[in-house]
Amino acid sequence: MILLLIGSVYAHPVTFKGGTAVYSIHRPKMTHFQVNYTFHRHAAIATSYLRLDLDGQDQDVQAPIFHVNALIKRWNQIGSQGNIYGIAGVGYNLINTSKNTGLFAYTGLQLDYETPRIYTAIQGFSLLSSNMNEIPYGARYRFGIAPYVADYDELQIWMVGQLDHMSSMSFQPRFTPMIRLFYKTVLWEMGHDLKGIYWFQMMSHF
């Protein structure tokens, strides 16, 4: 049961064989929606929609992306788990201008460590294309604490602090305190950064 709880507290790019995960992240200048299906215990196929409203002219992104999520390494111990994930795929920017058109490569990396009371994670991604004036990239670090340990069929509450940076966006980096609610296979996150910019995430797997 402990390992089941640990595997549930964070949105993993790879879940369990035959599992499907759906999640969406929303901010005023960013939307990320993803559906992935784990066909092997170490790999999932996924499709995403990414919207980035960047500060520079002709740099905005509105793109469907098809990618593979891979579990590179996992450490299971009594009461804890660590993971390394890699992500690679291809997308197409629907905003076509003379300076910003065509296909791009999508890459990402995630490292996380979890126990029933704490978790920490670092993530990064980039969009690689010769047609883009600059290479958009983002990085995110989070640390969360659960005030109590809940069973699988009880509401889990987490207090989370997030520090993130997105290239070509003003007021970076951002620190966002948030609350995370997790019940069985459904997760909600809500918070505001120090400038009042909201963060909302919802995730479910089945």
Short mmCIF file of C-alpha atoms in Angstrom, two decimals:
data_model
loop_
_atom_site.label_atom_id
_atom_site.label_comp_id
_atom_site.label_asym_id
_atom_site.label_seq_id
_atom_site.Cartn_x
_atom_site.Cartn_y
_atom_site.Cartn_z
CA MET A 1 0.00 0.00 0.00
CA ILE A 2 2.86 2.42 0.73
CA LEU A 3 4.29 2.00 -2.77
CA LEU A 4 0.82 2.53 -4.27
CA LEU A 5 0.43 5.79 -2.38
CA ILE A 6 3.88 6.97 -3.39
CA GLY A 7 3.20 6.22 -7.03
CA SER A 8 0.02 8.32 -6.87
CA VAL A 9 1.21 11.61 -5.40
CA TYR A 10 2.91 12.93 -8.53
CA ALA A 11 1.86 13.13 -12.19
CA HIS A 12 4.19 10.64 -13.84
CA PRO A 13 4.87 10.66 -17.62
CA VAL A 14 4.70 6.84 -17.44
CA THR A 15 2.11 5.24 -15.13
CA PHE A 16 1.40 1.48 -15.26
CA LYS A 17 1.09 -0.87 -18.23
CA GLY A 18 -2.32 -0.34 -19.83
CA GLY A 19 -2.90 2.92 -17.93
CA THR A 20 -4.09 6.20 -19.42
CA ALA A 21 -3.36 9.61 -17.88
CA VAL A 22 -4.92 12.98 -18.73
CA TYR A 23 -3.72 16.29 -17.36
CA SER A 24 -3.93 19.99 -18.09
CA ILE A 25 -2.01 22.99 -16.75
CA HIS A 26 -3.34 26.53 -17.08
CA ARG A 27 -1.77 29.95 -16.65
CA PRO A 28 -2.58 33.25 -18.39
CA LYS A 29 0.27 32.84 -20.88
CA MET A 30 0.55 29.06 -20.92
CA THR A 31 -1.64 26.02 -21.48
CA HIS A 32 -0.41 22.42 -21.57
CA PHE A 33 -2.84 19.57 -22.16
CA GLN A 34 -1.63 15.96 -22.43
CA VAL A 35 -3.06 12.47 -22.85
CA ASN A 36 -0.68 9.52 -22.54
CA TYR A 37 -1.06 5.75 -22.69
CA THR A 38 1.49 3.45 -21.06
CA PHE A 39 2.00 0.50 -23.40
CA HIS A 40 5.06 -0.84 -21.54
CA ARG A 41 6.09 -0.40 -17.92
CA HIS A 42 8.96 1.78 -19.15
CA ALA A 43 7.27 3.72 -21.98
CA ALA A 44 4.14 5.65 -22.94
CA ILE A 45 2.91 7.25 -26.14
CA ALA A 46 1.44 10.72 -25.74
CA THR A 47 -0.15 13.65 -27.50
CA SER A 48 -0.03 17.19 -26.13
CA TYR A 49 -1.27 20.66 -26.96
CA LEU A 50 1.05 23.48 -25.89
CA ARG A 51 0.28 27.21 -25.90
CA LEU A 52 2.97 29.74 -25.01
CA ASP A 53 2.41 33.51 -25.28
CA LEU A 54 6.02 34.68 -25.38
CA ASP A 55 7.11 38.31 -25.13
CA GLY A 56 9.02 38.48 -28.40
CA GLN A 57 7.23 39.25 -31.66
CA ASP A 58 6.58 36.19 -33.89
CA GLN A 59 7.60 33.77 -31.13
CA ASP A 60 4.25 32.55 -29.80
CA VAL A 61 3.55 28.82 -29.84
CA GLN A 62 0.26 26.97 -30.36
CA ALA A 63 1.21 23.42 -31.20
CA PRO A 64 0.02 19.83 -31.19
CA ILE A 65 2.88 17.53 -30.17
CA PHE A 66 3.29 13.77 -30.51
CA HIS A 67 5.90 12.24 -28.24
CA VAL A 68 7.18 9.22 -26.34
CA ASN A 69 7.67 9.30 -22.56
CA ALA A 70 10.30 6.90 -21.24
CA LEU A 71 11.05 5.76 -17.70
CA ILE A 72 14.85 5.74 -17.79
CA LYS A 73 15.50 4.69 -14.21
CA ARG A 74 13.49 3.93 -11.07
CA TRP A 75 14.64 3.34 -7.50
CA ASN A 76 12.14 1.60 -5.22
CA GLN A 77 12.87 1.47 -1.50
CA ILE A 78 10.68 0.87 1.52
CA GLY A 79 8.71 4.09 1.87
CA SER A 80 10.31 6.00 -1.02
CA GLN A 81 10.69 6.09 -4.78
CA GLY A 82 12.91 7.97 -7.24
CA ASN A 83 12.49 8.29 -11.02
CA ILE A 84 14.20 9.67 -14.10
CA TYR A 85 12.06 10.25 -17.21
CA GLY A 86 12.97 11.33 -20.73
CA ILE A 87 10.58 12.80 -23.32
CA ALA A 88 11.13 13.15 -27.07
CA GLY A 89 8.79 13.93 -29.93
CA VAL A 90 7.78 16.26 -32.74
CA GLY A 91 5.30 19.13 -32.93
CA TYR A 92 3.95 21.67 -35.41
CA ASN A 93 3.39 25.33 -34.58
CA LEU A 94 -0.04 26.41 -35.82
CA ILE A 95 0.99 30.08 -35.68
CA ASN A 96 2.56 30.51 -39.11
CA THR A 97 4.56 33.66 -39.77
CA SER A 98 7.47 34.40 -42.03
CA LYS A 99 9.82 34.00 -39.05
CA ASN A 100 8.21 31.14 -37.17
CA THR A 101 6.89 28.17 -39.14
CA GLY A 102 7.13 24.44 -39.46
CA LEU A 103 8.02 21.41 -37.44
CA PHE A 104 10.04 21.38 -34.25
CA ALA A 105 11.56 18.74 -31.99
CA TYR A 106 10.24 18.49 -28.44
CA THR A 107 12.52 17.24 -25.66
CA GLY A 108 12.11 17.00 -21.92
CA LEU A 109 13.63 15.54 -18.76
CA GLN A 110 12.12 14.93 -15.31
CA LEU A 111 13.67 13.75 -12.03
CA ASP A 112 11.59 13.18 -8.92
CA TYR A 113 11.80 11.67 -5.45
CA GLU A 114 8.80 10.83 -3.25
CA THR A 115 7.80 9.52 0.16
CA PRO A 116 4.32 9.53 1.74
CA ARG A 117 5.18 12.86 3.43
CA ILE A 118 7.44 14.74 0.99
CA TYR A 119 8.20 14.96 -2.70
CA THR A 120 10.59 16.97 -4.81
CA ALA A 121 10.94 17.20 -8.57
CA ILE A 122 12.82 19.07 -11.27
CA GLN A 123 11.66 19.26 -14.88
CA GLY A 124 12.81 20.88 -18.09
CA PHE A 125 11.75 21.06 -21.73
CA SER A 126 12.78 22.73 -24.98
CA LEU A 127 11.45 23.23 -28.51
CA LEU A 128 14.16 22.87 -31.15
CA SER A 129 13.70 24.27 -34.66
CA SER A 130 15.80 26.17 -37.16
CA ASN A 131 12.68 28.21 -38.01
CA MET A 132 12.43 29.77 -34.55
CA ASN A 133 14.23 33.01 -33.76
CA GLU A 134 14.99 31.72 -30.27
CA ILE A 135 14.76 28.27 -28.69
CA PRO A 136 11.88 28.29 -26.18
CA TYR A 137 12.71 26.38 -23.02
CA GLY A 138 11.33 26.02 -19.54
CA ALA A 139 12.45 24.67 -16.17
CA ARG A 140 10.52 23.92 -12.99
CA TYR A 141 11.48 22.87 -9.46
CA ARG A 142 8.98 21.87 -6.79
CA PHE A 143 8.96 20.75 -3.19
CA GLY A 144 5.88 19.44 -1.42
CA ILE A 145 4.95 18.43 2.13
CA ALA A 146 1.91 16.43 3.26
CA PRO A 147 0.71 17.45 6.75
CA TYR A 148 -0.60 13.90 7.28
CA VAL A 149 -0.42 10.50 5.58
CA ALA A 150 -3.74 9.50 4.00
CA ASP A 151 -4.97 6.15 2.77
CA TYR A 152 -5.73 5.62 -0.93
CA ASP A 153 -9.48 6.23 -0.46
CA GLU A 154 -8.96 9.37 1.66
CA LEU A 155 -8.33 12.94 0.56
CA GLN A 156 -4.60 13.71 0.44
CA ILE A 157 -3.52 17.32 0.96
CA TRP A 158 -0.12 18.69 -0.03
CA MET A 159 1.44 22.12 0.49
CA VAL A 160 3.68 22.83 -2.50
CA GLY A 161 6.21 25.48 -3.42
CA GLN A 162 7.17 25.83 -7.08
CA LEU A 163 9.96 27.84 -8.72
CA ASP A 164 9.82 27.99 -12.51
CA HIS A 165 11.39 29.86 -15.40
CA MET A 166 10.14 30.23 -18.97
CA SER A 167 12.36 31.80 -21.61
CA SER A 168 11.15 34.94 -23.41
CA MET A 169 8.54 35.69 -20.73
CA SER A 170 8.64 38.70 -18.43
CA PHE A 171 8.85 38.55 -14.62
CA GLN A 172 10.93 35.38 -14.51
CA PRO A 173 11.55 33.27 -12.50
CA ARG A 174 8.25 32.82 -10.67
CA PHE A 175 7.65 31.39 -7.21
CA THR A 176 4.20 29.88 -6.72
CA PRO A 177 2.88 28.50 -3.43
CA MET A 178 -0.06 26.17 -4.02
CA ILE A 179 -2.27 23.54 -2.51
CA ARG A 180 -2.56 20.08 -4.04
CA LEU A 181 -5.58 17.85 -3.45
CA PHE A 182 -5.47 14.18 -4.42
CA TYR A 183 -8.33 11.71 -4.12
CA LYS A 184 -7.84 8.18 -5.47
CA THR A 185 -6.85 8.87 -9.12
CA VAL A 186 -7.81 12.55 -9.44
CA LEU A 187 -5.54 15.50 -8.62
CA TRP A 188 -6.15 19.26 -8.43
CA GLU A 189 -3.60 22.02 -7.88
CA MET A 190 -4.41 25.69 -7.25
CA GLY A 191 -2.12 28.58 -6.46
CA HIS A 192 -0.95 32.13 -7.22
CA ASP A 193 2.59 33.36 -7.65
CA LEU A 194 3.93 36.37 -5.79
CA LYS A 195 2.61 38.71 -8.52
CA GLY A 196 -0.88 37.24 -8.41
CA ILE A 197 -0.61 35.07 -11.54
CA TYR A 198 -2.73 31.95 -11.10
CA TRP A 199 -1.71 28.32 -11.57
CA PHE A 200 -4.24 25.52 -12.03
CA GLN A 201 -3.57 21.87 -12.82
CA MET A 202 -5.90 18.88 -13.02
CA MET A 203 -4.87 15.26 -13.60
CA SER A 204 -6.53 11.87 -13.66
CA HIS A 205 -5.32 8.38 -14.54
CA PHE A 206 -7.23 5.19 -15.14
#
